[in-house]
Coordinates of C-alpha atoms and ligand atoms in Angstrom, one line a residue:
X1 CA -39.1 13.1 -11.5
X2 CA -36.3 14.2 -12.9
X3 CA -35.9 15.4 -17.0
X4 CA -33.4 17.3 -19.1
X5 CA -33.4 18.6 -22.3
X6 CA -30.2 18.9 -24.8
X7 CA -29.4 20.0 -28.4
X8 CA -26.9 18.6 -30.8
X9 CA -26.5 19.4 -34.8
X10 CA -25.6 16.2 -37.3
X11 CA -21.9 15.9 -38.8
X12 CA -20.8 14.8 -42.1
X13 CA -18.0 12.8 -42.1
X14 CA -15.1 14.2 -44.5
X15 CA -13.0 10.5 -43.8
X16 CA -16.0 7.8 -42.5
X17 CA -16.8 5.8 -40.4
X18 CA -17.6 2.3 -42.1
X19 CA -16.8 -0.8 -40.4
X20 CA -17.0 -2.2 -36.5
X21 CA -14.2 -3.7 -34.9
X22 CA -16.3 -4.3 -32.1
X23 CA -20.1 -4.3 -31.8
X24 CA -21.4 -5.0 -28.4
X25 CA -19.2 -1.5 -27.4
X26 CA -19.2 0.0 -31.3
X27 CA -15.8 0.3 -31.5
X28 CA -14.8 1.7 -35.0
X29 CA -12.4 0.0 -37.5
X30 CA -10.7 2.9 -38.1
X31 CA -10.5 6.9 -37.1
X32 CA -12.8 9.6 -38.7
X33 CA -13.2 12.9 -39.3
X34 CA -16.0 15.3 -39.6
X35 CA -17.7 18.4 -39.6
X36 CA -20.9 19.4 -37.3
X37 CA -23.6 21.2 -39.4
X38 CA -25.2 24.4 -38.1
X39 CA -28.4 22.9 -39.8
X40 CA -31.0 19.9 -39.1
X41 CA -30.8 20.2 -35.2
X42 CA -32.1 17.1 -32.7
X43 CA -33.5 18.1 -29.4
X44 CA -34.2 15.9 -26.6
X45 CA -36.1 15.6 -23.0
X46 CA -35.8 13.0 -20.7
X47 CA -37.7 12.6 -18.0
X48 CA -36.8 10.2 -15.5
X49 CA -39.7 8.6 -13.4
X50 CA -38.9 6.1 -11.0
X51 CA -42.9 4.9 -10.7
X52 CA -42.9 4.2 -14.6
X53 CA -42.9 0.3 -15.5
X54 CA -41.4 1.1 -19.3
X55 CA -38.9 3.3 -21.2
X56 CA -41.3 5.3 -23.7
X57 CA -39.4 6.8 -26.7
X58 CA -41.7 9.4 -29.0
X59 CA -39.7 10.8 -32.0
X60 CA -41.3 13.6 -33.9
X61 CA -44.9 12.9 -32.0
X62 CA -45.0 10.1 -32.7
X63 CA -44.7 7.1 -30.0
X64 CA -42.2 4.8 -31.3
X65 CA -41.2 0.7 -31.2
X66 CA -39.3 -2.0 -32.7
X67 CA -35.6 -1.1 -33.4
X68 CA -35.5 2.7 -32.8
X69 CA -37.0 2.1 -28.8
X70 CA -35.0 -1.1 -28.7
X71 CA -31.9 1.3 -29.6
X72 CA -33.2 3.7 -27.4
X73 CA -34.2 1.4 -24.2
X74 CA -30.3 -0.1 -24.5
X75 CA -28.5 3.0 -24.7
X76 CA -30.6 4.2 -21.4
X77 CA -29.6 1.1 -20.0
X78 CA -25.9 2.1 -20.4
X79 CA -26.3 5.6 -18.8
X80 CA -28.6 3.2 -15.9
X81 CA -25.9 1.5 -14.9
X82 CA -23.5 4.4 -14.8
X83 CA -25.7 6.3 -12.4
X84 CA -26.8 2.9 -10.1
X85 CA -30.0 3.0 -11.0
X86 CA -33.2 1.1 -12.7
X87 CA -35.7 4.0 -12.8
X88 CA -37.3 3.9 -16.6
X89 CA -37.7 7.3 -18.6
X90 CA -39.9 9.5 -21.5
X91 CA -37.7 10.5 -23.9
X92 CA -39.5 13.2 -25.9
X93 CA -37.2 13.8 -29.4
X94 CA -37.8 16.2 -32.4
X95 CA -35.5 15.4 -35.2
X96 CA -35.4 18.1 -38.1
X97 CA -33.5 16.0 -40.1
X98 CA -35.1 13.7 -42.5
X99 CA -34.8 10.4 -40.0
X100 CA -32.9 7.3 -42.1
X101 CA -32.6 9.3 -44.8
X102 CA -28.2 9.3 -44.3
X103 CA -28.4 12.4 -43.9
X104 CA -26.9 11.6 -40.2
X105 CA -29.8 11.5 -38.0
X106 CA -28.4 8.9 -35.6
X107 CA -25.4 11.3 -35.0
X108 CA -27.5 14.2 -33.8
X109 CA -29.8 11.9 -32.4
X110 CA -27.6 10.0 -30.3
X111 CA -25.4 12.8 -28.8
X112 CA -28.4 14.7 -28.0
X113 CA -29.5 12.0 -26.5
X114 CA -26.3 11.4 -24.7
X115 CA -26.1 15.1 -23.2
X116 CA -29.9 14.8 -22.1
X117 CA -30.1 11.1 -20.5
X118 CA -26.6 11.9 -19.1
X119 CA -28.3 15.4 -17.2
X120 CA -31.3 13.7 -16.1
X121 CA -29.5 10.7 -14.3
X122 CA -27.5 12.9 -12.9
X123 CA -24.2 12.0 -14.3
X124 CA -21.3 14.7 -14.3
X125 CA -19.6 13.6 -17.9
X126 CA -16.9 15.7 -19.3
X127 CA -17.0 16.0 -23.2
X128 CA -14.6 13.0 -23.9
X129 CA -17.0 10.9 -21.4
X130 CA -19.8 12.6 -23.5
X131 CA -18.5 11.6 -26.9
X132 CA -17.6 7.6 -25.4
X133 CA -21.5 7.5 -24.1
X134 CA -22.9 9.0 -27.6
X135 CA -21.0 6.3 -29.5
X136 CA -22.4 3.4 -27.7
X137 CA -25.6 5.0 -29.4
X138 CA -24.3 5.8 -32.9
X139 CA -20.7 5.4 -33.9
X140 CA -21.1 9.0 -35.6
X141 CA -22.8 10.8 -32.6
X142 CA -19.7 10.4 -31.0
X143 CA -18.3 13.2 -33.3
X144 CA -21.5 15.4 -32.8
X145 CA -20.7 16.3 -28.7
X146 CA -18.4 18.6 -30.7
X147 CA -19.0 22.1 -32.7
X148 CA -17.1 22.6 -35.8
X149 CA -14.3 20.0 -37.2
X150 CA -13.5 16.7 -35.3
X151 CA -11.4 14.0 -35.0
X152 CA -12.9 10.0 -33.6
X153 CA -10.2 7.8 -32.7
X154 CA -10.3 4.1 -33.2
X155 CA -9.2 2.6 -30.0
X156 CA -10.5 0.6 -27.0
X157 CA -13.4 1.5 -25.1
X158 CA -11.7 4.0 -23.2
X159 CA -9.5 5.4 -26.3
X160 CA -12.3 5.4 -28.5
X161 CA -13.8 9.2 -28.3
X162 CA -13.4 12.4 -30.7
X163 CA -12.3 15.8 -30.3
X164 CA -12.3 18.9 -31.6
X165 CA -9.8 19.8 -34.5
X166 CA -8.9 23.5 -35.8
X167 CA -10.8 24.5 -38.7
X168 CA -8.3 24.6 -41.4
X169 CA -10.1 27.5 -43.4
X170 CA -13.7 29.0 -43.5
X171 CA -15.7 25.8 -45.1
X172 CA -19.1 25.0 -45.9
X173 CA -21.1 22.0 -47.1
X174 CA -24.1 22.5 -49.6
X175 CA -26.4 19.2 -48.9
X176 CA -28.3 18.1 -51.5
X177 CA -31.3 16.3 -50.6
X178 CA -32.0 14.2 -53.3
X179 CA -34.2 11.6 -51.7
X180 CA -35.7 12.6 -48.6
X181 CA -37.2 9.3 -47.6
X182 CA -36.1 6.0 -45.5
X183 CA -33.2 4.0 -47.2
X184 CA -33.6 0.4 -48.0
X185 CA -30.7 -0.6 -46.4
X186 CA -29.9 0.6 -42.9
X187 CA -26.0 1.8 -42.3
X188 CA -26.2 -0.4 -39.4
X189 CA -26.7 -3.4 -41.5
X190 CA -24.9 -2.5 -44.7
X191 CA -21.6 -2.0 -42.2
X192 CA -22.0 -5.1 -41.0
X193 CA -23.1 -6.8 -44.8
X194 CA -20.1 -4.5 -46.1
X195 CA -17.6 -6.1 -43.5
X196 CA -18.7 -10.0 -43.9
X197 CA -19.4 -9.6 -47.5
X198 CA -17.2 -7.2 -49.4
X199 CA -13.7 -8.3 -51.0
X200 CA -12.7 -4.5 -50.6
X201 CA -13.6 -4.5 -47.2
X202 CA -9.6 -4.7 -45.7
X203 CA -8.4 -2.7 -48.6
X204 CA -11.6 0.2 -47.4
X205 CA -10.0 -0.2 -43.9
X206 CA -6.1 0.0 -44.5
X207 CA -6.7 2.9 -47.6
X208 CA -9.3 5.1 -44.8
X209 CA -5.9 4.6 -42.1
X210 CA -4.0 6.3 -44.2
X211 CA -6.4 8.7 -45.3
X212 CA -7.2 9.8 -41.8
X213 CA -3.2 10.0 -41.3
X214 CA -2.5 12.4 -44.5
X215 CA -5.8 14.3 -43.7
X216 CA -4.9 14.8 -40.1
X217 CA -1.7 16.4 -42.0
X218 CA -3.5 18.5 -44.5
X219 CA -5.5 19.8 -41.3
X220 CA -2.5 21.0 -39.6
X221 CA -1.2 22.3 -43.0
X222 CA -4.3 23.9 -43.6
X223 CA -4.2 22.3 -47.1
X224 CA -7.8 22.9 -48.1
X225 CA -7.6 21.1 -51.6
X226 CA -5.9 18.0 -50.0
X227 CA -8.4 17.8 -47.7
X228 CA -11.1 18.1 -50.3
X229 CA -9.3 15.2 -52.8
X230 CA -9.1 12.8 -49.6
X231 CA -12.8 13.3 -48.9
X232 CA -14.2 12.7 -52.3
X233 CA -11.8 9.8 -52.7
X234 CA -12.8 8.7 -49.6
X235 CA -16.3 8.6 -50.1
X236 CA -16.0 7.1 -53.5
X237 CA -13.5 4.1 -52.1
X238 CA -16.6 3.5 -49.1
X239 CA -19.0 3.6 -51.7
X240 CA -17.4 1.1 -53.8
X241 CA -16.8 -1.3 -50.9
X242 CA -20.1 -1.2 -50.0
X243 CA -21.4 -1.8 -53.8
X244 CA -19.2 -5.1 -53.2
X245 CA -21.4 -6.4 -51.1
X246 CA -23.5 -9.6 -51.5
X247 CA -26.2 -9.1 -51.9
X248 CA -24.9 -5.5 -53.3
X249 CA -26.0 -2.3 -51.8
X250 CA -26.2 0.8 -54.2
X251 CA -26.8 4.0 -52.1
X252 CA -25.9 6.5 -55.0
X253 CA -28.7 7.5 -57.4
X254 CA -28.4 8.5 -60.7
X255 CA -28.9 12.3 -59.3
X256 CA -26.3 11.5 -56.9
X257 CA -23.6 10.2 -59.5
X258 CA -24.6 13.1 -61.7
X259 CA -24.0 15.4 -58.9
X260 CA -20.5 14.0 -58.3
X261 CA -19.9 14.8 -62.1
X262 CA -21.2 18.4 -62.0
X263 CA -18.6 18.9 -58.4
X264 CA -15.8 18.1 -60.7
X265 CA -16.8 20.6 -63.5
X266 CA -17.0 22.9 -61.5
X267 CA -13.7 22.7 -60.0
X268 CA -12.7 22.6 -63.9
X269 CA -14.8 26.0 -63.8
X270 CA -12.2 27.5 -60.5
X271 CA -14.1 26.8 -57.4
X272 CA -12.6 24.5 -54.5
X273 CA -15.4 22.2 -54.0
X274 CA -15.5 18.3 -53.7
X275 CA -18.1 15.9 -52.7
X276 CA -19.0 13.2 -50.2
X277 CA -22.3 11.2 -49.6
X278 CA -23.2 8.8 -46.7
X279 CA -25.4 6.0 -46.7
X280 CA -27.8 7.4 -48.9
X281 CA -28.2 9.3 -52.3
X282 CA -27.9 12.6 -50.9
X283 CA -24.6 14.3 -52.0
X284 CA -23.1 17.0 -49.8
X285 CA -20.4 19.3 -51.4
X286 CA -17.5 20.8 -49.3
X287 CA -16.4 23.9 -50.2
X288 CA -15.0 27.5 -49.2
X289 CA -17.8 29.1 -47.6
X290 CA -17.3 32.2 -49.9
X291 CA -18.1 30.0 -52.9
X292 CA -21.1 28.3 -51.6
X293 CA -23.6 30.1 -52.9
X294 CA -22.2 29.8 -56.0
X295 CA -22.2 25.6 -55.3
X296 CA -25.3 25.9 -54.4
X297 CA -26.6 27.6 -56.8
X298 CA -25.4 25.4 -59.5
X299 CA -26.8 22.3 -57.5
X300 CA -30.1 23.2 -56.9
X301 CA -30.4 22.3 -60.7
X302 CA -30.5 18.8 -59.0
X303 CA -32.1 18.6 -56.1
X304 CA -33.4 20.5 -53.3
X305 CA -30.4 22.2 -51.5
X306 CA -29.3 23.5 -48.0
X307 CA -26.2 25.6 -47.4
X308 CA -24.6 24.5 -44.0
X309 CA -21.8 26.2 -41.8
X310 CA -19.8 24.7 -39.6
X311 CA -22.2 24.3 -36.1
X312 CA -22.1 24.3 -32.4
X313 CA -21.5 21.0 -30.1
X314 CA -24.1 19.2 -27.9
X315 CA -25.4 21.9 -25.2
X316 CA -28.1 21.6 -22.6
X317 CA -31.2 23.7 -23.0
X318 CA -32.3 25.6 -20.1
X319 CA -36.3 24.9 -19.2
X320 CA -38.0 27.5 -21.1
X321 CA -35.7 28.2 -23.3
X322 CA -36.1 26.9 -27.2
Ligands
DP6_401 C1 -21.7 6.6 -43.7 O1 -22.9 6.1 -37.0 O2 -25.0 5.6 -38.2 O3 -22.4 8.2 -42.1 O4 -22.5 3.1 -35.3 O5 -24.0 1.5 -36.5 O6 -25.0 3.6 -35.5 P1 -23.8 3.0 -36.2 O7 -23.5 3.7 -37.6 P2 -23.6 5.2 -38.0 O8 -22.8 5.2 -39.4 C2 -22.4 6.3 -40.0 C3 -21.8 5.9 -41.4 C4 -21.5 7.1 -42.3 C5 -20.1 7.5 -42.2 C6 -19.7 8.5 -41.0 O9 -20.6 9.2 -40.5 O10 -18.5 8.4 -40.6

């Protein structure tokens, strides 16, 4: 038996992620950008045992089924027939981030994942081939193989994998966790609702390719109040396609609305922050990282807070080691 354990930290995405152009190899619509959080960390073991009958997935102590050791048993399946094998595995994962809560648990989840399953079949991946693996998991995890700021491409199979991008000045995110419990609507399924559904679905898609191309810009410029106006926009334009939806999906809150509200006073007030949400109601404000405390400290008139710093990328943990 062989078994590996890895560690990766979730990302927030500053231009999403919203929309498949291909779903059997969850190939993205269009480019992203994030940042990997120093907070929330998933760490997996897999164990591979060749005289097992059954892939056995237990998150948080808990032995799992239905969709998340469906997901699971598929994405093993994928690093199987890589390594030329059929031998089933345990794969032991603790999630400190509130699971299904869009506070990106699939991203940390999948890369660690990735790095782990990867180790224990004894595949040599480079990052890219990391980040093209994690993706078949979760779109998002692809970013999470890397520390700090990065950049997914859309693209074909092969094209489609992120990298790292230069930190254009010392950020932070304050994350507000407004509602800490399992969405209604999983992103999965709201993508896909979103893309069949939604009349502002192609105008979401052609408005987040130019995004990506003036933030990409503002990154090399190091143009930290650009950046910040495309990622609230961008948020707010994902938001509103998904609202479109029919049946409609309504992931802000009234917190989360009156969060949004309380980011642009206090940029009214001199601070450089601006805020995003994912698929959920919890908001999570970008901002210089010499001002977050003062974010934070006007946000946790909301909801419980958590300051976050740019983090590292997906590493192996050595046995013994925490
Ligand atoms: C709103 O990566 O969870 O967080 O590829 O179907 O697993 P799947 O989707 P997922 O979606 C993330 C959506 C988002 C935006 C983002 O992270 O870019």
């Amino acid at each position: 038996m062989t078994q590996a354990t890895a560690q990766a930290h979730p990302n927030i995405a500053l231009v999403k992620y919203w929309g498949k152009r291909d779903t059997a190899l969850n190939l993205p619509a269009t480019g992203s950008v994030s940042m990997t959080l120093d907070v929330f960390p998933t760490t997996t073991t897999v164990q591979v045992d060749a005289s097992a009958a059954e892939d056995e997935f237990i998150l948080n102590d808990v032995l799992r089924d239905g969709v998340p050791a469906e997901r699971t048993r598929r994405f093993l399946d994928i690093v199987r027939a890589m390594a030329g094998t059929d031998a089933r595995a345990r794969v032991t994962s603790h999630n400190t981030v509130p699971s299904a809560a869009g506070l990106a648990s699939s991203a940390s989840g999948f890369a660690a994942l990735a790095g782990a399953a990867a180790a224990a079949y004894g595949l040599d991946l480079d990052d890219r081939q990391l980040s093209r693996l994690a993706r078949r998991g979760s779109g998002s995890a692809a970013r999470s193989i890397f520390g700090g700021f990065a950049l997914w491409h859309a693209g074909d199979d092969e094209e489609s994998f992120a990298e790292p991008l230069a930190a254009p000045a010392d950020l932070a995110m304050v994350v507000t966790i407004v509602d800490a419990g399992e969405k209604q609507v999983s992103s999965r399924e709201a993508m896909r609702r979103t893309a069949l559904t939604s009349p502002y679905y192609p105008a979401w898609v052609s408005s987040t390719e130019q995004s990506l191309a003036a933030a990409q810009e503002a990154f090399r410029d190091a143009d930290v109040a650009r950046i910040g106006r495309i990622t609230e926009t961008n948020a707010l334009r994902m938001h509103a396609a998904i609202q479109g939806s029919d049946p409609s999906i309504r992931y802000l809150s009234p917190t989360s609305v009156a969060i949004f509200d309380r980011v642009e006073q206090l940029r009214a007030e001199g601070l450089t922050v601006f805020a995003t949400a994912d698929a959920g109601p919890n908001v999570v404000a970008l901002c210089l990282a010499e001002e977050a405390p003062a974010v934070d400290a006007a946000l946790a008139a909301f909801a419980e807070t958590v300051i976050a710093h740019p983090g590292p990328g997906l590493r192996l943990v050595a046995e013994g080691e925490q």
